[in-house]
């Protein structure tokens, strides 16, 4: 891959490098490195970046697309984990709050402060049961937390932000003041507690920025999606190109398994069976409901439902995200948001906003993922540690070390990567030369911190695209938007007919520089088109026509990509495309 995911072409007619095929070939042509990372979720990618910055010869691969597993199914939050306090996970809360505060500074293009409000319906409820939950890690009879218990938790939570904190402290309001702020909230409440965490806009794009930073370190850092680890013998790890079917042997001193909830399955494929994982499924729905969006008042509503589950309702990208569940899951089966879970989400929306009507016609997207939690046997899912650990064992078939990451979450990806990379450097006999503490990520570098600074940036970069378009691109790519604008204006461009928010050259740039292999990669992980419910059959056809010359698709491949994307959106994400919108795909 090229050093920059969004690299400018050498001439107006040249296409940037960094196609998926070129990246796969770079790995296959030199099948050795000091470190091979298997699993390109956020934790694997962050570890890749950290090692690349130290000058380590490192390769990362994934059997699917980048951040297409657990990392793509998060609640889009960067949070300290206030509920982990009750589990006694004070180290994790402290680290999470510190990393939350850091990400607000080093990734301000995608991580934003999020005002969070807890509706409270009693004063003393839970005071006696909470200590028992803390000591036994058993749910017991579901009982909501009252104002006293939540106040104690808020005070503890604030204490972790006292050094270097950049969000306001919590506040408590009584019923009258709460209803004045949130007029549609359940009038049966007695108080609200409001504190700040952070929301994560476009998590997949944030991960791509982290990856780009690693690749920018030099040619010693290589990455490829759609390459699967299928075995290991005394010659090395067997890798298979999922696109071409070609298999080859890769040699590394250290193999790092960061495949999240699939960690045990990956180890089994490597002949190193393990039983580390016990992930639970979390589902979400995305609603296009203007009344509900307005009712949130621009803040997340975070609370414990009557069954003891922690749930959330919050505005994101002009929609309302509702989640999440915490259910046992068989990792050999795909994770799907079920109709029963949808009913559950509607029940909780009705509980919080009883006068706001919601129904299935408003669901524009639904998704489910599996948290990479450790094996927990009889422990209640809600009490399973969200912390992480690193398991080490010999490679077995050949000299070297196999490291398996157990656990981990979005909020702590930088700190986790620092820890894991530190262990790898020790095994390699190397010392850390670069710290990632406070190091800006991708388009977060020099990102305008104030409205005035943003206007200055937009004015300086509007040029031929105009101020409105420059502002959109700044939101979409951070300060890397300057490179995007340079590419867009190098040749004539035009908005897509079926989605004027994107232009033809912007899609071409993404396809040629961000390792797009399938149409669904573009819809789910390079843009927010699917998340926002903006996919139509005609749009799929238009996008395929734009991608075809860049990725070398013929008419049959283009038609297949359209059908596969439509089926995937329907089967896994609940996106129903109107058959009446279907149109024959023109020849390319």
XYZ file of C-alpha atoms in Angstrom:
588
model
C 0.000 0.000 0.000
C 1.043 3.575 -0.361
C 2.153 5.611 2.594
C -1.091 7.531 2.695
C -4.552 6.098 2.242
C -5.586 9.401 0.736
C -2.516 10.076 -1.372
C -2.694 12.587 -4.193
C -2.004 11.359 -7.741
C 1.244 12.301 -9.417
C -0.729 13.724 -12.331
C -4.319 14.503 -13.038
C -4.736 11.323 -15.063
C -2.845 8.946 -12.754
C -4.708 6.840 -10.243
C -3.380 6.636 -6.684
C -1.874 3.343 -5.655
C -3.119 1.234 -2.729
C -5.629 -1.117 -4.323
C -6.525 -4.277 -2.454
C -4.907 -6.421 -5.163
C -1.630 -4.519 -4.879
C -1.690 -4.838 -1.096
C -2.357 -8.577 -1.267
C 0.443 -9.013 -3.783
C 2.857 -7.101 -1.550
C 2.225 -9.609 1.239
C 2.400 -12.679 -0.992
C 5.541 -11.516 -2.845
C 7.479 -11.102 0.413
C 5.924 -13.684 2.746
C 7.932 -12.982 5.866
C 8.109 -10.404 8.644
C 9.099 -10.106 12.259
C 5.438 -9.926 13.283
C 2.266 -11.238 11.633
C -1.012 -9.886 13.042
C -4.133 -11.894 12.247
C -7.328 -9.893 12.595
C -7.738 -6.292 11.423
C -10.263 -4.991 13.882
C -9.426 -1.805 15.735
C -7.131 -3.490 18.264
C -5.163 -5.345 15.609
C -4.901 -2.198 13.481
C -3.814 -0.082 16.455
C -1.138 -2.642 17.343
C -0.004 -2.615 13.719
C 0.317 1.177 13.829
C 2.255 1.126 17.093
C 4.734 -1.491 15.853
C 5.116 0.226 12.485
C 6.049 3.462 14.228
C 8.809 1.578 16.084
C 10.259 0.398 12.764
C 9.203 -3.226 13.243
C 8.745 -5.318 10.090
C 5.026 -6.027 10.551
C 2.149 -7.363 8.468
C -1.564 -7.404 9.306
C -4.153 -9.507 7.487
C -7.855 -10.191 7.866
C -10.049 -12.905 6.392
C -12.622 -10.239 5.486
C -12.611 -6.494 5.137
C -10.937 -4.149 7.585
C -13.024 -3.613 10.769
C -15.787 -5.829 9.413
C -16.187 -7.937 12.569
C -16.816 -6.905 16.170
C -15.310 -3.453 15.580
C -18.040 -2.610 13.071
C -20.883 -3.451 15.452
C -20.178 -1.147 18.371
C -22.516 1.350 20.008
C -20.439 4.122 18.396
C -19.332 5.292 21.831
C -16.014 6.192 23.396
C -16.760 5.930 27.070
C -15.178 5.459 30.449
C -17.581 2.721 31.440
C -19.472 4.179 34.375
C -21.260 0.876 34.919
C -17.947 -0.969 35.295
C -17.564 0.727 38.675
C -20.160 -1.606 40.133
C -18.062 -4.548 38.905
C -15.037 -3.159 40.728
C -13.084 -2.632 37.487
C -11.472 0.588 38.675
C -8.279 0.113 36.646
C -10.297 -0.251 33.451
C -12.477 2.771 34.256
C -9.432 4.928 34.952
C -7.728 3.849 31.736
C -10.955 4.251 29.751
C -11.604 7.782 30.999
C -8.010 8.777 30.270
C -8.216 7.312 26.754
C -11.605 8.935 26.174
C -10.130 12.306 27.084
C -7.132 11.625 24.862
C -9.203 10.599 21.835
C -11.202 13.803 22.070
C -7.867 15.551 21.462
C -6.059 13.234 19.023
C -9.077 12.178 16.929
C -11.401 15.202 17.168
C -12.669 14.672 13.608
C -14.497 11.508 14.634
C -14.692 11.563 18.450
C -16.989 14.225 19.903
C -18.225 15.019 23.440
C -21.577 13.380 24.134
C -23.921 14.694 26.807
C -25.478 11.665 28.493
C -28.564 11.695 30.701
C -29.788 8.968 33.042
C -33.509 9.116 33.956
C -33.985 8.107 37.598
C -37.280 6.871 39.008
C -36.464 6.332 42.702
C -34.230 7.688 45.426
C -32.868 4.717 47.355
C -33.477 1.707 45.088
C -30.506 -0.623 44.668
C -28.583 0.597 47.704
C -28.675 -2.835 49.346
C -28.424 -5.001 46.223
C -25.509 -3.139 44.610
C -22.917 -4.285 47.190
C -24.023 -7.884 46.655
C -23.638 -7.517 42.895
C -20.189 -6.037 43.472
C -19.125 -8.933 45.712
C -20.739 -11.863 43.878
C -20.919 -10.656 40.244
C -24.414 -12.110 40.080
C -27.352 -10.144 38.811
C -29.850 -11.318 41.405
C -33.326 -9.848 41.195
C -33.394 -6.988 38.697
C -33.680 -3.708 40.561
C -33.131 -0.248 39.171
C -30.460 2.042 40.573
C -31.842 4.930 42.564
C -30.600 8.503 42.838
C -28.328 7.873 45.833
C -26.484 5.001 44.185
C -26.161 6.855 40.880
C -24.901 9.980 42.666
C -22.127 7.960 44.283
C -21.239 6.467 40.913
C -21.157 9.888 39.258
C -18.849 11.264 41.939
C -16.472 8.326 41.487
C -16.629 8.717 37.715
C -15.796 12.407 37.920
C -12.816 11.604 40.128
C -11.178 9.692 37.293
C -11.332 12.831 35.116
C -9.753 15.199 37.591
C -6.344 15.041 35.883
C -6.407 16.122 32.282
C -10.171 15.952 32.005
C -11.715 17.970 29.207
C -15.420 17.311 29.772
C -17.693 18.955 32.357
C -18.572 17.305 35.675
C -21.938 15.652 36.193
C -25.103 17.430 37.289
C -28.290 16.281 39.017
C -31.697 17.792 38.284
C -35.083 17.282 39.888
C -38.243 16.297 38.071
C -39.450 19.792 37.166
C -36.125 20.926 35.706
C -35.677 17.605 33.913
C -39.069 17.813 32.208
C -38.333 21.362 31.147
C -35.230 20.167 29.312
C -36.704 16.923 27.968
C -40.409 17.547 27.573
C -41.252 14.119 26.127
C -39.384 12.019 28.658
C -41.380 9.756 30.979
C -43.026 12.137 33.506
C -42.787 9.441 36.166
C -39.119 10.169 36.767
C -37.885 11.858 39.942
C -34.450 13.035 38.827
C -31.997 13.011 35.959
C -28.232 12.690 36.186
C -26.239 14.129 33.300
C -22.571 13.542 32.571
C -20.329 13.522 29.515
C -18.765 10.703 27.556
C -18.015 10.744 23.832
C -19.646 9.587 20.629
C -17.693 8.092 17.757
C -18.777 9.227 14.321
C -17.746 6.850 11.524
C -15.753 4.298 13.575
C -14.690 2.444 10.435
C -13.161 5.595 8.979
C -11.337 6.223 12.251
C -9.874 2.714 11.988
C -8.782 3.414 8.393
C -6.981 6.523 9.634
C -5.160 4.464 12.266
C -4.200 1.967 9.550
C -2.995 4.741 7.246
C -0.744 6.104 9.988
C 0.878 2.694 10.301
C 1.352 2.347 6.561
C 2.854 5.837 6.403
C 5.724 4.633 8.606
C 7.354 2.916 5.616
C 7.459 -0.168 3.451
C 8.318 -2.313 6.471
C 4.600 -2.048 7.364
C 2.203 -3.936 5.078
C -1.475 -4.791 5.343
C -4.006 -6.743 3.298
C -7.681 -7.501 3.695
C -9.396 -10.660 2.439
C -6.456 -12.893 3.403
C -7.301 -15.689 5.826
C -5.069 -17.754 8.122
C -6.026 -21.366 7.386
C -3.266 -23.406 9.022
C 0.247 -23.624 10.374
C 3.083 -26.140 10.064
C 6.836 -26.164 10.588
C 7.242 -23.964 7.504
C 5.009 -21.145 8.816
C 1.436 -19.859 8.750
C -0.677 -20.869 5.764
C -2.556 -17.897 4.323
C -5.276 -17.988 1.676
C -6.264 -15.114 -0.584
C -10.068 -15.054 -0.344
C -10.334 -13.308 -3.718
C -8.069 -15.502 -5.867
C -8.006 -18.666 -3.750
C -4.194 -18.727 -3.831
C -2.469 -20.157 -0.739
C 1.029 -19.396 0.473
C 3.189 -19.828 3.560
C 4.093 -16.810 5.667
C 7.031 -16.850 8.094
C 7.083 -14.648 11.218
C 8.899 -14.719 14.557
C 5.754 -13.651 16.398
C 2.170 -14.358 15.403
C -0.430 -12.124 17.065
C -4.050 -13.253 17.122
C -6.301 -10.203 17.381
C -9.361 -11.752 15.768
C -11.650 -10.735 18.626
C -14.539 -13.112 19.332
C -13.096 -15.455 16.667
C -9.807 -15.834 18.589
C -10.429 -19.467 19.553
C -11.486 -20.354 16.006
C -8.317 -18.751 14.619
C -6.134 -20.595 17.120
C -7.839 -23.850 16.198
C -7.084 -23.202 12.521
C -3.437 -22.677 13.510
C -3.394 -25.994 15.366
C -3.306 -24.189 18.720
C -6.770 -24.889 20.132
C -7.847 -22.560 22.950
C -10.945 -21.764 25.003
C -10.267 -18.144 25.883
C -13.408 -16.504 24.537
C -17.027 -16.237 25.630
C -18.408 -13.293 23.702
C -21.962 -12.028 24.003
C -24.117 -10.617 21.224
C -25.138 -6.984 21.185
C -27.715 -5.693 18.700
C -28.796 -2.206 17.641
C -31.373 -0.562 15.422
C -31.156 2.777 13.624
C -34.386 4.753 13.376
C -35.371 7.563 11.043
C -37.841 9.192 13.440
C -37.645 13.009 13.591
C -39.866 13.181 16.688
C -37.638 10.779 18.626
C -34.537 12.582 17.370
C -35.902 15.884 18.687
C -37.001 14.254 21.957
C -33.425 13.269 22.823
C -32.430 16.919 22.911
C -29.137 16.075 21.222
C -28.033 13.852 24.092
C -27.745 10.166 24.773
C -30.328 8.668 27.106
C -28.578 5.934 29.082
C -30.323 3.826 31.674
C -30.972 0.419 33.161
C -34.128 -1.235 31.940
C -36.394 -3.138 34.299
C -34.724 -6.443 33.368
C -31.340 -5.153 34.510
C -29.892 -4.533 31.036
C -28.068 -1.305 30.278
C -29.606 0.363 27.231
C -29.136 3.559 25.265
C -30.961 5.889 22.905
C -28.960 8.571 21.171
C -28.820 10.762 18.074
C -26.195 9.996 15.460
C -25.826 11.094 11.830
C -29.354 12.491 11.744
C -30.804 9.199 12.971
C -31.442 7.629 16.394
C -29.367 4.645 17.480
C -31.070 2.307 19.968
C -29.274 -0.554 21.711
C -28.052 -2.815 23.071
C -28.623 -6.408 24.118
C -26.218 -8.720 25.955
C -26.968 -12.308 24.894
C -24.942 -15.513 24.675
C -23.894 -16.371 21.119
C -22.478 -19.288 19.151
C -19.492 -17.968 17.207
C -19.987 -20.509 14.448
C -23.214 -18.703 13.519
C -23.639 -15.171 12.092
C -24.889 -12.527 14.510
C -28.229 -10.996 13.556
C -30.589 -8.549 15.217
C -33.753 -10.597 15.759
C -37.378 -9.529 15.727
C -37.556 -10.272 19.453
C -34.727 -7.797 20.027
C -36.547 -5.194 17.931
C -39.630 -5.667 20.121
C -37.399 -5.189 23.151
C -35.974 -1.947 21.756
C -39.448 -0.594 21.045
C -40.486 -1.456 24.586
C -37.610 0.505 26.076
C -38.207 3.521 23.783
C -41.820 3.493 24.937
C -40.653 3.358 28.540
C -38.444 6.438 28.183
C -40.539 8.439 25.701
C -44.092 7.075 26.141
C -45.756 9.547 23.754
C -43.317 9.012 20.846
C -44.543 6.370 18.414
C -41.996 4.002 16.875
C -42.578 1.174 14.422
C -40.669 -1.107 12.084
C -41.187 1.123 9.057
C -38.803 3.628 10.678
C -35.917 1.151 10.983
C -33.391 2.045 8.288
C -30.595 -0.224 9.505
C -30.072 -2.900 12.114
C -26.879 -4.621 13.116
C -25.472 -7.097 15.603
C -21.995 -8.046 16.721
C -20.266 -10.160 19.321
C -18.224 -8.585 22.077
C -14.755 -10.162 22.399
C -15.286 -11.051 26.052
C -13.364 -13.742 27.946
C -14.917 -17.090 28.724
C -17.224 -16.577 31.682
C -19.010 -19.897 32.299
C -21.833 -19.208 34.796
C -21.049 -15.538 35.363
C -23.852 -13.229 34.219
C -23.000 -11.570 30.870
C -23.363 -8.065 32.317
C -20.672 -8.804 34.883
C -18.085 -10.302 32.543
C -14.959 -8.156 32.609
C -14.554 -5.710 29.716
C -10.826 -5.572 30.462
C -8.263 -7.318 28.298
C -5.383 -9.720 28.765
C -2.676 -11.233 26.550
C -2.105 -14.991 26.406
C 1.307 -16.258 25.283
C 2.409 -19.705 24.131
C 5.058 -21.156 21.792
C 4.087 -21.401 18.134
C 4.505 -25.133 18.501
C 5.178 -26.274 14.967
C 8.143 -23.914 14.602
C 10.227 -21.562 16.772
C 8.458 -18.397 17.810
C 5.615 -17.084 19.946
C 1.851 -16.971 19.535
C 0.156 -14.088 21.372
C -3.629 -14.067 21.704
C -5.545 -10.954 22.702
C -8.518 -11.702 24.942
C -10.962 -8.816 25.362
C -10.516 -5.170 24.488
C -12.853 -2.392 23.416
C -12.884 0.635 21.155
C -12.239 3.201 23.873
C -8.920 1.734 24.972
C -7.502 0.704 21.605
C -4.464 2.999 21.807
C -3.507 1.952 25.348
C -4.132 -1.709 24.571
C -1.953 -1.492 21.469
C 0.802 0.153 23.498
C 0.643 -2.714 26.013
C 0.567 -5.458 23.383
C 3.307 -3.815 21.312
C 5.425 -3.476 24.444
C 5.228 -7.235 24.993
C 6.132 -7.838 21.341
C 9.092 -5.457 21.486
C 10.367 -7.288 24.557
C 10.161 -10.625 22.757
C 12.054 -9.120 19.811
C 14.681 -7.591 22.087
C 13.810 -4.090 20.911
C 13.060 -0.828 22.690
C 10.234 1.628 22.100
C 11.352 4.639 20.067
C 8.021 6.390 19.449
C 5.191 7.044 21.900
C 1.598 7.174 20.701
C 0.497 9.143 23.768
C -0.971 12.391 22.477
C -0.075 11.524 18.873
C -2.789 12.806 16.540
C -4.529 10.251 14.343
C -4.971 10.793 10.606
C -7.344 13.639 9.820
C -7.273 14.697 13.455
C -3.943 16.411 12.881
C -4.388 20.187 13.049
C -8.155 19.740 13.088
C -9.849 23.102 13.764
C -10.839 23.134 17.420
C -13.283 26.045 17.330
C -16.055 27.248 15.046
C -13.909 30.213 14.050
C -10.957 27.980 13.208
C -13.262 25.726 11.202
C -14.474 28.670 9.138
C -10.861 29.634 8.438
C -10.057 26.090 7.266
C -13.153 25.924 5.069
C -12.425 29.327 3.518
C -8.856 28.270 2.785
C -9.893 25.005 1.143
C -13.196 25.837 -0.532
C -11.674 26.849 -3.876
C -13.455 25.085 -6.713
C -15.620 22.861 -4.478
C -17.326 25.657 -2.529
C -17.636 26.249 1.194
C -20.518 23.855 1.805
C -18.750 20.971 0.092
C -15.451 21.719 1.853
C -17.262 21.660 5.182
C -18.844 18.278 4.397
C -15.495 16.825 3.390
C -13.851 18.162 6.561
C -16.493 16.349 8.589
C -16.061 13.194 6.522
C -12.234 13.002 6.431
C -10.861 15.495 8.940
C -7.953 17.555 7.681
C -7.186 14.869 5.111
C -10.015 16.510 3.240
C -7.414 18.870 1.769
C -5.889 15.913 -0.114
C -9.337 14.730 -1.166
C -10.196 18.178 -2.521
C -6.934 18.243 -4.483
C -7.901 14.932 -6.116
C -11.494 15.948 -6.776
C -10.519 19.156 -8.535
C -7.711 17.679 -10.666
C -10.266 16.633 -13.312
C -13.925 17.367 -14.050
C -16.236 15.842 -11.458
C -19.962 15.450 -10.936
C -22.300 14.494 -8.118
C -23.791 11.022 -8.171
C -27.275 11.053 -9.643
C -28.656 8.785 -6.920
C -26.733 10.323 -4.011
C -25.670 13.956 -4.508
C -23.745 13.871 -1.227
C -20.951 12.005 -3.018
C -19.261 12.639 -6.341
C -17.955 10.222 -8.929
C -14.305 11.075 -8.309
C -14.717 10.756 -4.552
C -15.963 7.189 -4.996
C -13.112 6.491 -7.424
C -10.603 7.796 -4.880
C -12.003 5.603 -2.105
C -12.012 2.546 -4.375
C -8.446 3.008 -5.569
C -6.805 3.966 -2.270
C -8.747 2.200 0.502
C -8.592 -1.459 -0.527
C -12.220 -1.794 -1.595
C -12.846 -5.342 -2.851
C -16.640 -5.542 -2.862
C -19.454 -3.049 -3.274
C -20.618 -3.842 0.257
C -17.230 -2.630 1.596
C -18.011 0.811 0.223
C -21.560 0.894 1.589
C -20.804 -0.311 5.108
C -17.235 0.679 5.935
C -15.993 3.455 3.639
C -19.172 5.533 3.808
C -22.202 5.837 6.093
C -24.657 5.357 3.211
C -26.079 2.083 4.563
C -26.103 3.208 8.206
C -28.212 6.227 7.320
C -30.660 4.174 5.271
C -29.799 5.804 1.947
C -29.308 2.700 -0.194
C -31.552 2.121 -3.219
C -31.296 -0.300 -6.119
C -30.523 2.496 -8.589
C -27.756 3.742 -6.274
C -26.212 0.259 -6.142
C -26.206 0.159 -9.933
C -24.643 3.609 -10.209
C -21.943 2.834 -7.671
C -21.108 -0.406 -9.473
C -20.679 1.555 -12.719
C -18.252 3.918 -10.977
C -16.302 1.105 -9.319
C -16.096 -1.134 -12.390
C -13.260 0.598 -14.314
C -11.288 1.231 -11.113
C -11.489 -2.347 -9.852
C -11.533 -4.093 -13.212
C -15.077 -5.460 -13.064
C -16.880 -6.614 -16.183
C -20.663 -6.472 -16.572
C -21.202 -9.887 -14.987
C -19.047 -9.055 -11.956
C -20.816 -5.702 -11.533
C -24.226 -7.367 -11.599
C -23.031 -9.958 -9.090
C -21.740 -7.232 -6.754
C -25.083 -5.415 -6.877
C -27.036 -8.584 -6.109
C -24.655 -9.650 -3.345
C -24.752 -6.213 -1.709
C -28.559 -6.152 -1.830
C -28.792 -9.653 -0.345
C -26.271 -8.860 2.398
C -28.072 -5.680 3.348
C -31.365 -7.559 3.496
C -30.178 -10.669 5.347
C -27.753 -9.180 7.871
C -28.840 -5.560 8.232
C -32.583 -5.617 7.663
C -32.420 -3.205 4.713
C -35.351 -3.877 2.409
C -34.864 -2.452 -1.058
C -38.113 -1.796 -2.882
C -38.370 -4.295 -5.760
C -40.054 -1.551 -7.762
C -36.785 0.361 -7.659
C -34.873 -2.467 -9.297
C -33.288 -1.573 -12.596
C -31.205 -3.569 -14.973
C -27.510 -2.891 -14.588
C -26.236 -1.244 -17.769
C -23.251 -2.755 -19.504
C -19.887 -1.348 -18.451
